[in-house]
């Protein structure tokens, strides 16, 4: 690890991440802007290339780049991506949504709308989201809570909200024409139920859902158990929502290097709640430490088991614990490598677990 | 859920499903026929559209449909599909095959042939099947039974039958040129063995199998344990065979809305035997209740575990129990949403668990 | 099984396999050479076809082959593939690499280079490999050993070696620009660490890895536990590395019929260490006997469980035991049938477990 990478400086790393700024990043010489960190040959990388340009006005084509020059160019693109991580982008999803209280009922307001979302630095794409963020705001309640969720549809097509994993009464299940009529453009609908079962769940569209969930109508719905002692005590509690549709390969609505690292101090316990809202499996691989799998779809496993690569299928949630024993910055990525790296560098489903 | 949907009427729902008729369905106004419930813009849906037609003889093109009109049209297509469920189609697979007894041997006759199979209303496709049904007839025996299976090949190419999951003697394993010669067109072959191990197994072609299984040469082979007490007592015992090849995304040989719902009374226990005969994973998601996984490939899991989304890979069988505690009609579908829904409505790998 | 298949002769089978020769194979009449055993219509199969050729100088096109002739031709292609198994090809991967000892340190030298690799008989393809073999040489050490791995890069682009599953210190993790600078073409790099955790692990490139691993920069890194009693006693210990990228569907760098069977005597216990270095899942199905799953990613499962089809996702390792109780030659293949068979016969991810 090169000494000029701020990720290597334990005294500044946490501050750096918290500030979410690129100001302290040591940008390699010749890389003035990082316009594209996703698989497209960046101007920065081109500038870093050793390929000589053809003189202006000269008719002969430039000689093809040497193998050495191509190798240098590839390395420069990879380095630029890593050095940019964690890159600042506009917008942050999965922010905890505080409820309003109405006579003992926790009330949440969700508005569906179309926004431009910055997936990676400079890469803005149309997204359909809840409350202007992707993933939608995190709803976090306790088993037995009474909740009311007001949904307003500002999209050009009808929608519905399904509480994936929650065993709600049938008429609150959010399936158009089976349990309710869809929520028309401009209309609103209210869901209300007593939170039935604990665990890591999701809410998302269940109408034209291959499109609507793919475009971003999704979020985490986490239910803490009635008895807090039923859950393991953890120091860091992270959600990692996987998606692979309209916005490419993303973790919590961002692609590398705009993904957010998970940061823990040595000795701490990290809980990660994987949720797959995409259409493909994603076997997430953690370097340097293993994961202990404790729950599937919000239900505790009969016995925890260990792995370093956890295959997460669409619709599944898996909860794991990681004991942060091994200091350093550890790659954490989908092991379908085409979801994580190209000749232009790492992209998509890559983040890091940083143990300080 | 709208009141005019017969699925909502507890007193008529079960009769309705048993009769397998559309007669009592409340077809939305303007939807005279339901020619296509799979992803193709149906005439019904077109009729339901608010888009004005261009007057005959007028040269100006019709204005593009408004966003509102398009949203209405999409909703109408979705509604038509749901209202049609469970749609009547010709042919039903996985019917229990009664054996002939020959001096203590249970004898089954299987004939392979080509038929036209109605996957969804009005959608007939060429299929290669056993005994004119897709999936083939269910063979259900007890551990230790002696069985004889006479296979006659009426297909234009050779075939072989493999008993997937059964630990039969090598010469009964059905692999061409390794354990036997293929069964030529017009020829017959007899398999005979003592049923070795209990569980949810399958029989299918093992010759040119990517094509032959994809075309429908498959069925359930269920073995009850010698000691009936070794199995959980259940009220409903359902098979769900997944396929994704020649006939699109199907459950037991049908695509939504022609799939058959699973029906249980409140408090009953349902066993579902998932079997994947396709080439892709299918994470099956049940709404409203969880599944308790009890067996993998016919072998009991060391400890049952719970989930609401179960990832089923090609060749796998998973047995689950569902306690029917939550009344209503619950969507039950593959959570690779592109296997279950398009802008034209739900299709393919969608069914329902109906708790009365 | 036909009597002229040497696989059926228990007295010669083992010798045959050990010699790795085709000399004793009974080639069907008319099949003089087996130029292609992968999905392309082989000359052998064409020769076996009953289709009459159009007479020379005659203008009328040849009549299309009859259904019977096509069925015969398909069977001949299937038979030729099976009869050729296990086919001799040049090169063998996963050979145990003996370390040099340097004052208590086990020293391994790995050289990355480009070679032509024979995937299946006559099918040579460009590969990027360690020490001229695919998979790279097997590194097998004991928990607590001190190891040093010298990597020399003779490829036209930079590389890095990641020890997938090993909880090494961060600076030995092999991720370019995060834990080290990439190893440039012509350069060398040394890794050294004390082997931290036992189990079935892997080493592979972590730079431009979708390409480099896909091209063959991968190998098994097996760590025996410090206490030998912690591992089950087995008679046969096999590695099965799955890949699906540059060289098609392969097991240990070869496609059927060039794959190597696993051979055991009746009553013996076989351990199989599945490792997926590809980009797709591969549900491996064993005929005739079940597998008892004992470890995931090198970590013992809390309770062993049984199956006959094990879904292995990219980056995962699964260890299973098979009790060789059922004599015969048993197909053992990926149950995504398109990875294992076409109309031209079996290919790719097919091998056999032979119980003598």
mmCIF file of N, CA, C and O in Angstrom, chain A residues 156-158 162 164-165 167-170 173 175-182 184-185 204 206-211 213 245 278-279 281 296-297 299 301-302 311 313-317, chain B residues 1-2 5 8 67-68 71-72 74-75 78-79 82-83 281 283 285 287-290 303-311 326-331 333 335-338 341-343 346:
data_model
loop_
_atom_site.group_PDB
_atom_site.id
_atom_site.type_symbol
_atom_site.label_atom_id
_atom_site.label_comp_id
_atom_site.label_asym_id
_atom_site.label_seq_id
_atom_site.Cartn_x
_atom_site.Cartn_y
_atom_site.Cartn_z
ATOM 1 N N UNK A 156 -45.046 8.802 -12.979
ATOM 2 C CA UNK A 156 -45.994 8.793 -14.108
ATOM 3 C C UNK A 156 -46.773 7.497 -14.235
ATOM 4 O O UNK A 156 -47.587 7.367 -15.145
ATOM 5 N N UNK A 157 -46.533 6.522 -13.376
ATOM 6 C CA UNK A 157 -47.342 5.308 -13.437
ATOM 7 C C UNK A 157 -47.739 4.857 -12.035
ATOM 8 O O UNK A 157 -47.170 5.319 -11.037
ATOM 9 N N UNK A 158 -48.703 3.965 -11.962
ATOM 10 C CA UNK A 158 -49.203 3.490 -10.675
ATOM 11 C C UNK A 158 -48.123 2.694 -9.957
ATOM 12 O O UNK A 158 -47.184 2.180 -10.570
ATOM 13 N N UNK A 162 -44.930 -3.155 -1.107
ATOM 14 C CA UNK A 162 -44.971 -4.468 -0.464
ATOM 15 C C UNK A 162 -43.918 -4.497 0.641
ATOM 16 O O UNK A 162 -42.795 -4.040 0.442
ATOM 17 N N UNK A 164 -41.720 -6.664 2.229
ATOM 18 C CA UNK A 164 -41.125 -7.965 1.915
ATOM 19 C C UNK A 164 -40.531 -8.607 3.167
ATOM 20 O O UNK A 164 -39.539 -8.137 3.706
ATOM 21 N N UNK A 165 -41.172 -9.688 3.611
ATOM 22 C CA UNK A 165 -40.688 -10.404 4.788
ATOM 23 C C UNK A 165 -41.556 -10.200 6.011
ATOM 24 O O UNK A 165 -41.485 -10.994 6.948
ATOM 25 N N UNK A 167 -44.985 -10.316 7.999
ATOM 26 C CA UNK A 167 -46.197 -11.136 7.904
ATOM 27 C C UNK A 167 -47.410 -10.300 8.306
ATOM 28 O O UNK A 167 -48.079 -10.562 9.306
ATOM 29 N N UNK A 168 -47.682 -9.300 7.476
ATOM 30 C CA UNK A 168 -48.765 -8.349 7.746
ATOM 31 C C UNK A 168 -50.108 -8.955 7.362
ATOM 32 O O UNK A 168 -50.170 -9.963 6.654
ATOM 33 N N UNK A 169 -51.203 -8.339 7.818
ATOM 34 C CA UNK A 169 -52.515 -8.800 7.334
ATOM 35 C C UNK A 169 -52.598 -8.663 5.816
ATOM 36 O O UNK A 169 -51.969 -7.782 5.221
ATOM 37 N N UNK A 170 -53.395 -9.538 5.211
ATOM 38 C CA UNK A 170 -53.436 -9.620 3.756
ATOM 39 C C UNK A 170 -53.689 -8.285 3.076
ATOM 40 O O UNK A 170 -53.070 -7.974 2.051
ATOM 41 N N UNK A 173 -50.655 -6.040 2.186
ATOM 42 C CA UNK A 173 -49.518 -6.739 1.567
ATOM 43 C C UNK A 173 -49.012 -6.068 0.288
ATOM 44 O O UNK A 173 -47.951 -6.404 -0.219
ATOM 45 N N UNK A 175 -50.081 -5.914 -3.031
ATOM 46 C CA UNK A 175 -50.039 -6.551 -4.346
ATOM 47 C C UNK A 175 -51.265 -6.109 -5.153
ATOM 48 O O UNK A 175 -52.397 -6.450 -4.812
ATOM 49 N N UNK A 176 -51.051 -5.364 -6.234
ATOM 50 C CA UNK A 176 -52.172 -4.780 -6.976
ATOM 51 C C UNK A 176 -53.161 -5.836 -7.464
ATOM 52 O O UNK A 176 -52.756 -6.871 -7.989
ATOM 53 N N UNK A 177 -54.416 -5.531 -7.267
ATOM 54 C CA UNK A 177 -55.541 -6.332 -7.738
ATOM 55 C C UNK A 177 -55.696 -7.640 -6.959
ATOM 56 O O UNK A 177 -56.668 -8.350 -7.161
ATOM 57 N N UNK A 178 -54.736 -7.968 -6.094
ATOM 58 C CA UNK A 178 -54.939 -9.110 -5.203
ATOM 59 C C UNK A 178 -55.280 -8.595 -3.804
ATOM 60 O O UNK A 178 -56.232 -9.041 -3.181
ATOM 61 N N UNK A 179 -54.518 -7.625 -3.324
ATOM 62 C CA UNK A 179 -54.793 -7.125 -1.973
ATOM 63 C C UNK A 179 -55.202 -5.653 -1.954
ATOM 64 O O UNK A 179 -55.619 -5.155 -0.922
ATOM 65 N N UNK A 180 -55.062 -4.965 -3.061
ATOM 66 C CA UNK A 180 -55.482 -3.553 -3.120
ATOM 67 C C UNK A 180 -55.467 -3.098 -4.566
ATOM 68 O O UNK A 180 -54.945 -3.778 -5.440
ATOM 69 N N UNK A 181 -56.051 -1.920 -4.796
ATOM 70 C CA UNK A 181 -55.915 -1.297 -6.107
ATOM 71 C C UNK A 181 -54.600 -0.526 -6.141
ATOM 72 O O UNK A 181 -54.150 -0.026 -5.110
ATOM 73 N N UNK A 182 -53.957 -0.436 -7.293
ATOM 74 C CA UNK A 182 -52.689 0.293 -7.335
ATOM 75 C C UNK A 182 -52.886 1.776 -7.001
ATOM 76 O O UNK A 182 -53.984 2.318 -7.144
ATOM 77 N N UNK A 184 -52.564 5.265 -7.992
ATOM 78 C CA UNK A 184 -52.449 5.948 -9.290
ATOM 79 C C UNK A 184 -51.493 7.144 -9.194
ATOM 80 O O UNK A 184 -51.252 7.669 -8.100
ATOM 81 N N UNK A 185 -50.984 7.588 -10.317
ATOM 82 C CA UNK A 185 -50.157 8.794 -10.308
ATOM 83 C C UNK A 185 -50.913 9.953 -9.656
ATOM 84 O O UNK A 185 -52.082 10.199 -9.986
ATOM 85 N N UNK A 204 -40.628 -2.433 -0.948
ATOM 86 C CA UNK A 204 -40.365 -2.084 -2.349
ATOM 87 C C UNK A 204 -41.665 -2.133 -3.140
ATOM 88 O O UNK A 204 -42.682 -2.641 -2.665
ATOM 89 N N UNK A 206 -44.406 -3.376 -5.648
ATOM 90 C CA UNK A 206 -44.856 -4.686 -6.147
ATOM 91 C C UNK A 206 -45.763 -4.511 -7.357
ATOM 92 O O UNK A 206 -46.592 -5.361 -7.659
ATOM 93 N N UNK A 207 -45.585 -3.409 -8.076
ATOM 94 C CA UNK A 207 -46.368 -3.179 -9.295
ATOM 95 C C UNK A 207 -45.388 -2.818 -10.398
ATOM 96 O O UNK A 207 -44.562 -1.904 -10.224
ATOM 97 N N UNK A 208 -45.492 -3.562 -11.512
ATOM 98 C CA UNK A 208 -44.513 -3.389 -12.591
ATOM 99 C C UNK A 208 -43.121 -3.403 -11.968
ATOM 100 O O UNK A 208 -42.244 -2.587 -12.291
ATOM 101 N N UNK A 209 -42.935 -4.369 -11.082
ATOM 102 C CA UNK A 209 -41.820 -4.296 -10.140
ATOM 103 C C UNK A 209 -40.472 -4.565 -10.795
ATOM 104 O O UNK A 209 -39.455 -4.033 -10.342
ATOM 105 N N UNK A 210 -40.445 -5.378 -11.853
ATOM 106 C CA UNK A 210 -39.147 -5.602 -12.505
ATOM 107 C C UNK A 210 -38.573 -4.262 -12.926
ATOM 108 O O UNK A 210 -37.377 -4.014 -12.817
ATOM 109 N N UNK A 211 -39.467 -3.353 -13.362
ATOM 110 C CA UNK A 211 -38.996 -2.015 -13.713
ATOM 111 C C UNK A 211 -38.842 -1.129 -12.476
ATOM 112 O O UNK A 211 -37.811 -0.494 -12.277
ATOM 113 N N UNK A 213 -38.659 -1.616 -9.130
ATOM 114 C CA UNK A 213 -37.603 -1.917 -8.157
ATOM 115 C C UNK A 213 -36.243 -1.711 -8.817
ATOM 116 O O UNK A 213 -35.318 -1.157 -8.218
ATOM 117 N N UNK A 245 -29.892 -3.531 -11.733
ATOM 118 C CA UNK A 245 -30.774 -3.257 -12.865
ATOM 119 C C UNK A 245 -30.438 -1.912 -13.531
ATOM 120 O O UNK A 245 -29.383 -1.778 -14.120
ATOM 121 N N UNK A 278 -31.903 -7.042 -6.596
ATOM 122 C CA UNK A 278 -31.620 -7.154 -8.018
ATOM 123 C C UNK A 278 -32.208 -8.413 -8.626
ATOM 124 O O UNK A 278 -33.086 -9.069 -8.036
ATOM 125 N N UNK A 279 -31.727 -8.752 -9.805
ATOM 126 C CA UNK A 279 -32.247 -9.895 -10.558
ATOM 127 C C UNK A 279 -31.219 -11.011 -10.664
ATOM 128 O O UNK A 279 -31.482 -12.035 -11.283
ATOM 129 N N UNK A 281 -27.805 -13.307 -8.672
ATOM 130 C CA UNK A 281 -27.114 -13.619 -7.421
ATOM 131 C C UNK A 281 -25.871 -12.745 -7.306
ATOM 132 O O UNK A 281 -25.297 -12.316 -8.309
ATOM 133 N N UNK A 296 -31.350 -15.626 8.265
ATOM 134 C CA UNK A 296 -31.779 -15.690 6.864
ATOM 135 C C UNK A 296 -33.184 -15.120 6.789
ATOM 136 O O UNK A 296 -34.087 -15.602 7.506
ATOM 137 N N UNK A 297 -33.363 -14.081 5.997
ATOM 138 C CA UNK A 297 -34.685 -13.469 5.826
ATOM 139 C C UNK A 297 -35.281 -13.028 7.169
ATOM 140 O O UNK A 297 -36.505 -13.069 7.352
ATOM 141 N N UNK A 299 -34.906 -14.490 10.034
ATOM 142 C CA UNK A 299 -35.089 -15.609 10.963
ATOM 143 C C UNK A 299 -33.730 -16.133 11.370
ATOM 144 O O UNK A 299 -32.905 -16.447 10.514
ATOM 145 N N UNK A 301 -30.757 -18.408 12.162
ATOM 146 C CA UNK A 301 -30.357 -19.749 11.744
ATOM 147 C C UNK A 301 -30.282 -20.630 12.993
ATOM 148 O O UNK A 301 -29.946 -20.146 14.076
ATOM 149 N N UNK A 302 -30.558 -21.920 12.860
ATOM 150 C CA UNK A 302 -30.524 -22.781 14.050
ATOM 151 C C UNK A 302 -29.138 -22.819 14.684
ATOM 152 O O UNK A 302 -29.015 -22.931 15.907
ATOM 153 N N UNK A 311 -23.396 -16.195 -0.836
ATOM 154 C CA UNK A 311 -24.196 -16.072 -2.046
ATOM 155 C C UNK A 311 -25.585 -15.543 -1.709
ATOM 156 O O UNK A 311 -26.336 -16.196 -0.988
ATOM 157 N N UNK A 313 -29.187 -14.314 -3.088
ATOM 158 C CA UNK A 313 -30.074 -14.393 -4.245
ATOM 159 C C UNK A 313 -31.135 -13.284 -4.162
ATOM 160 O O UNK A 313 -31.412 -12.754 -3.090
ATOM 161 N N UNK A 314 -31.734 -12.960 -5.300
ATOM 162 C CA UNK A 314 -32.770 -11.924 -5.309
ATOM 163 C C UNK A 314 -33.875 -12.189 -4.280
ATOM 164 O O UNK A 314 -34.397 -13.307 -4.200
ATOM 165 N N UNK A 315 -34.192 -11.167 -3.511
ATOM 166 C CA UNK A 315 -35.244 -11.274 -2.500
ATOM 167 C C UNK A 315 -34.744 -11.758 -1.156
ATOM 168 O O UNK A 315 -35.449 -11.637 -0.147
ATOM 169 N N UNK A 316 -33.547 -12.318 -1.107
ATOM 170 C CA UNK A 316 -33.010 -12.834 0.150
ATOM 171 C C UNK A 316 -32.410 -11.722 1.002
ATOM 172 O O UNK A 316 -31.909 -10.733 0.496
ATOM 173 N N UNK A 317 -32.446 -11.946 2.304
ATOM 174 C CA UNK A 317 -31.654 -11.150 3.248
ATOM 175 C C UNK A 317 -30.854 -12.130 4.097
ATOM 176 O O UNK A 317 -31.366 -13.178 4.497
ATOM 177 N N UNK B 1 -58.228 -5.325 -2.037
ATOM 178 C CA UNK B 1 -58.782 -6.356 -2.910
ATOM 179 C C UNK B 1 -60.232 -5.986 -3.240
ATOM 180 O O UNK B 1 -61.030 -5.721 -2.362
ATOM 181 N N UNK B 2 -60.540 -5.958 -4.515
ATOM 182 C CA UNK B 2 -61.878 -5.514 -4.890
ATOM 183 C C UNK B 2 -62.905 -6.604 -4.597
ATOM 184 O O UNK B 2 -62.639 -7.793 -4.689
ATOM 185 N N UNK B 5 -63.852 -9.667 -7.001
ATOM 186 C CA UNK B 5 -62.913 -10.748 -7.337
ATOM 187 C C UNK B 5 -63.313 -12.006 -6.579
ATOM 188 O O UNK B 5 -63.318 -12.022 -5.357
ATOM 189 N N UNK B 8 -61.797 -13.467 -3.470
ATOM 190 C CA UNK B 8 -62.025 -12.889 -2.153
ATOM 191 C C UNK B 8 -63.205 -13.497 -1.417
ATOM 192 O O UNK B 8 -63.460 -13.171 -0.276
ATOM 193 N N UNK B 67 -49.271 10.199 -20.418
ATOM 194 C CA UNK B 67 -48.725 9.377 -19.340
ATOM 195 C C UNK B 67 -49.859 8.729 -18.557
ATOM 196 O O UNK B 67 -49.788 7.555 -18.182
ATOM 197 N N UNK B 68 -50.906 9.489 -18.363
ATOM 198 C CA UNK B 68 -52.038 8.954 -17.598
ATOM 199 C C UNK B 68 -52.691 7.782 -18.331
ATOM 200 O O UNK B 68 -53.009 6.746 -17.732
ATOM 201 N N UNK B 71 -50.495 4.785 -18.059
ATOM 202 C CA UNK B 71 -50.576 4.191 -16.715
ATOM 203 C C UNK B 71 -51.858 3.375 -16.585
ATOM 204 O O UNK B 71 -51.871 2.272 -16.029
ATOM 205 N N UNK B 72 -52.951 3.925 -17.109
ATOM 206 C CA UNK B 72 -54.229 3.200 -17.047
ATOM 207 C C UNK B 72 -54.161 1.899 -17.841
ATOM 208 O O UNK B 72 -54.661 0.860 -17.422
ATOM 209 N N UNK B 74 -51.503 0.145 -18.503
ATOM 210 C CA UNK B 74 -50.679 -0.832 -17.783
ATOM 211 C C UNK B 74 -51.476 -1.466 -16.652
ATOM 212 O O UNK B 74 -51.467 -2.696 -16.478
ATOM 213 N N UNK B 75 -52.181 -0.649 -15.901
ATOM 214 C CA UNK B 75 -52.967 -1.196 -14.800
ATOM 215 C C UNK B 75 -54.020 -2.178 -15.309
ATOM 216 O O UNK B 75 -54.265 -3.223 -14.694
ATOM 217 N N UNK B 78 -52.434 -5.500 -16.011
ATOM 218 C CA UNK B 78 -52.149 -6.219 -14.758
ATOM 219 C C UNK B 78 -53.449 -6.786 -14.162
ATOM 220 O O UNK B 78 -53.495 -7.923 -13.712
ATOM 221 N N UNK B 79 -54.488 -5.952 -14.169
ATOM 222 C CA UNK B 79 -55.742 -6.390 -13.563
ATOM 223 C C UNK B 79 -56.318 -7.592 -14.309
ATOM 224 O O UNK B 79 -56.804 -8.549 -13.693
ATOM 225 N N UNK B 82 -54.554 -10.789 -13.226
ATOM 226 C CA UNK B 82 -54.910 -11.244 -11.873
ATOM 227 C C UNK B 82 -56.345 -11.758 -11.848
ATOM 228 O O UNK B 82 -56.640 -12.797 -11.245
ATOM 229 N N UNK B 83 -57.236 -11.052 -12.532
ATOM 230 C CA UNK B 83 -58.638 -11.464 -12.520
ATOM 231 C C UNK B 83 -58.817 -12.820 -13.195
ATOM 232 O O UNK B 83 -59.742 -13.568 -12.879
ATOM 233 N N UNK B 281 -31.399 -20.363 -11.527
ATOM 234 C CA UNK B 281 -31.903 -20.362 -10.157
ATOM 235 C C UNK B 281 -33.264 -19.683 -10.130
ATOM 236 O O UNK B 281 -33.579 -18.828 -10.967
ATOM 237 N N UNK B 283 -35.329 -18.041 -6.894
ATOM 238 C CA UNK B 283 -35.595 -17.796 -5.474
ATOM 239 C C UNK B 283 -37.086 -17.565 -5.245
ATOM 240 O O UNK B 283 -37.605 -16.478 -5.512
ATOM 241 N N UNK B 285 -40.394 -16.776 -3.463
ATOM 242 C CA UNK B 285 -40.767 -15.913 -2.340
ATOM 243 C C UNK B 285 -42.244 -16.077 -2.019
ATOM 244 O O UNK B 285 -43.095 -15.886 -2.877
ATOM 245 N N UNK B 287 -45.364 -14.710 0.213
ATOM 246 C CA UNK B 287 -45.858 -13.568 0.992
ATOM 247 C C UNK B 287 -46.617 -14.065 2.232
ATOM 248 O O UNK B 287 -47.206 -15.143 2.208
ATOM 249 N N UNK B 288 -46.599 -13.253 3.270
ATOM 250 C CA UNK B 288 -47.531 -13.423 4.384
ATOM 251 C C UNK B 288 -47.181 -14.450 5.432
ATOM 252 O O UNK B 288 -47.650 -14.367 6.571
ATOM 253 N N UNK B 289 -46.400 -15.439 5.067
ATOM 254 C CA UNK B 289 -46.001 -16.489 6.004
ATOM 255 C C UNK B 289 -44.597 -16.948 5.625
ATOM 256 O O UNK B 289 -44.163 -16.762 4.501
ATOM 257 N N UNK B 290 -43.920 -17.568 6.580
ATOM 258 C CA UNK B 290 -42.580 -18.077 6.280
ATOM 259 C C UNK B 290 -42.638 -19.565 5.967
ATOM 260 O O UNK B 290 -43.640 -20.233 6.207
ATOM 261 N N UNK B 303 -31.163 -29.500 11.111
ATOM 262 C CA UNK B 303 -32.091 -28.701 11.911
ATOM 263 C C UNK B 303 -32.927 -27.876 10.939
ATOM 264 O O UNK B 303 -32.374 -27.256 10.031
ATOM 265 N N UNK B 304 -34.251 -27.882 11.079
ATOM 266 C CA UNK B 304 -35.066 -27.051 10.189
ATOM 267 C C UNK B 304 -34.711 -25.579 10.362
ATOM 268 O O UNK B 304 -34.298 -25.160 11.441
ATOM 269 N N UNK B 305 -34.870 -24.811 9.303
ATOM 270 C CA UNK B 305 -34.584 -23.375 9.375
ATOM 271 C C UNK B 305 -35.622 -22.620 8.561
ATOM 272 O O UNK B 305 -36.271 -23.170 7.690
ATOM 273 N N UNK B 306 -35.781 -21.340 8.875
ATOM 274 C CA UNK B 306 -36.893 -20.567 8.333
ATOM 275 C C UNK B 306 -36.441 -19.526 7.312
ATOM 276 O O UNK B 306 -35.346 -18.968 7.417
ATOM 277 N N UNK B 307 -37.331 -19.241 6.383
ATOM 278 C CA UNK B 307 -37.054 -18.209 5.378
ATOM 279 C C UNK B 307 -38.368 -17.825 4.730
ATOM 280 O O UNK B 307 -39.387 -18.478 4.935
ATOM 281 N N UNK B 308 -38.346 -16.750 3.948
ATOM 282 C CA UNK B 308 -39.501 -16.440 3.101
ATOM 283 C C UNK B 308 -39.129 -16.475 1.629
ATOM 284 O O UNK B 308 -39.998 -16.360 0.762
ATOM 285 N N UNK B 309 -37.836 -16.598 1.333
ATOM 286 C CA UNK B 309 -37.350 -16.625 -0.047
ATOM 287 C C UNK B 309 -36.334 -17.753 -0.123
ATOM 288 O O UNK B 309 -35.293 -17.693 0.534
ATOM 289 N N UNK B 310 -36.643 -18.769 -0.913
ATOM 290 C CA UNK B 310 -35.783 -19.949 -0.968
ATOM 291 C C UNK B 310 -35.196 -20.078 -2.366
ATOM 292 O O UNK B 310 -35.929 -20.221 -3.344
ATOM 293 N N UNK B 311 -33.886 -20.021 -2.431
ATOM 294 C CA UNK B 311 -33.184 -20.076 -3.709
ATOM 295 C C UNK B 311 -33.031 -21.530 -4.159
ATOM 296 O O UNK B 311 -32.370 -22.320 -3.493
ATOM 297 N N UNK B 326 -52.107 -17.228 8.268
ATOM 298 C CA UNK B 326 -52.466 -15.857 7.887
ATOM 299 C C UNK B 326 -53.483 -15.905 6.752
ATOM 300 O O UNK B 326 -53.136 -16.214 5.613
ATOM 301 N N UNK B 327 -54.757 -15.630 7.024
ATOM 302 C CA UNK B 327 -55.779 -15.823 5.987
ATOM 303 C C UNK B 327 -55.650 -14.821 4.850
ATOM 304 O O UNK B 327 -55.270 -13.673 5.051
ATOM 305 N N UNK B 328 -55.985 -15.294 3.660
ATOM 306 C CA UNK B 328 -55.962 -14.429 2.487
ATOM 307 C C UNK B 328 -55.336 -15.119 1.297
ATOM 308 O O UNK B 328 -54.941 -16.277 1.359
ATOM 309 N N UNK B 329 -55.283 -14.375 0.198
ATOM 310 C CA UNK B 329 -54.645 -14.860 -1.018
ATOM 311 C C UNK B 329 -53.272 -14.216 -1.094
ATOM 312 O O UNK B 329 -53.161 -12.998 -1.179
ATOM 313 N N UNK B 330 -52.240 -15.043 -1.055
ATOM 314 C CA UNK B 330 -50.866 -14.562 -0.930
ATOM 315 C C UNK B 330 -50.074 -14.849 -2.185
ATOM 316 O O UNK B 330 -49.972 -15.993 -2.619
ATOM 317 N N UNK B 331 -49.482 -13.818 -2.740
ATOM 318 C CA UNK B 331 -48.604 -14.000 -3.897
ATOM 319 C C UNK B 331 -47.454 -14.920 -3.514
ATOM 320 O O UNK B 331 -46.949 -14.899 -2.394
ATOM 321 N N UNK B 333 -44.066 -16.315 -5.680
ATOM 322 C CA UNK B 333 -43.452 -16.110 -6.996
ATOM 323 C C UNK B 333 -41.943 -16.133 -6.937
ATOM 324 O O UNK B 333 -41.328 -15.948 -5.886
ATOM 325 N N UNK B 335 -38.511 -14.463 -7.197
ATOM 326 C CA UNK B 335 -38.141 -13.071 -6.939
ATOM 327 C C UNK B 335 -37.103 -12.543 -7.925
ATOM 328 O O UNK B 335 -36.599 -11.435 -7.763
ATOM 329 N N UNK B 336 -36.764 -13.316 -8.936
ATOM 330 C CA UNK B 336 -36.143 -12.693 -10.106
ATOM 331 C C UNK B 336 -37.334 -12.115 -10.855
ATOM 332 O O UNK B 336 -38.074 -12.834 -11.531
ATOM 333 N N UNK B 337 -37.553 -10.826 -10.665
ATOM 334 C CA UNK B 337 -38.863 -10.261 -11.021
ATOM 335 C C UNK B 337 -39.135 -10.358 -12.517
ATOM 336 O O UNK B 337 -40.303 -10.402 -12.925
ATOM 337 N N UNK B 338 -38.065 -10.427 -13.299
ATOM 338 C CA UNK B 338 -38.257 -10.589 -14.740
ATOM 339 C C UNK B 338 -38.773 -11.990 -15.106
ATOM 340 O O UNK B 338 -39.108 -12.232 -16.256
ATOM 341 N N UNK B 341 -43.032 -10.798 -13.851
ATOM 342 C CA UNK B 341 -43.846 -9.617 -14.158
ATOM 343 C C UNK B 341 -43.190 -8.804 -15.259
ATOM 344 O O UNK B 341 -41.966 -8.731 -15.346
ATOM 345 N N UNK B 342 -44.029 -8.214 -16.090
ATOM 346 C CA UNK B 342 -43.544 -7.252 -17.068
ATOM 347 C C UNK B 342 -44.532 -6.087 -17.057
ATOM 348 O O UNK B 342 -45.479 -6.071 -16.277
ATOM 349 N N UNK B 343 -44.304 -5.141 -17.938
ATOM 350 C CA UNK B 343 -45.238 -4.011 -18.010
ATOM 351 C C UNK B 343 -46.635 -4.488 -18.420
ATOM 352 O O UNK B 343 -47.621 -3.771 -18.242
ATOM 353 N N UNK B 346 -48.417 -9.664 -14.579
ATOM 354 C CA UNK B 346 -47.693 -10.819 -14.062
ATOM 355 C C UNK B 346 -47.817 -11.967 -15.054
ATOM 356 O O UNK B 346 -48.803 -12.098 -15.771
#
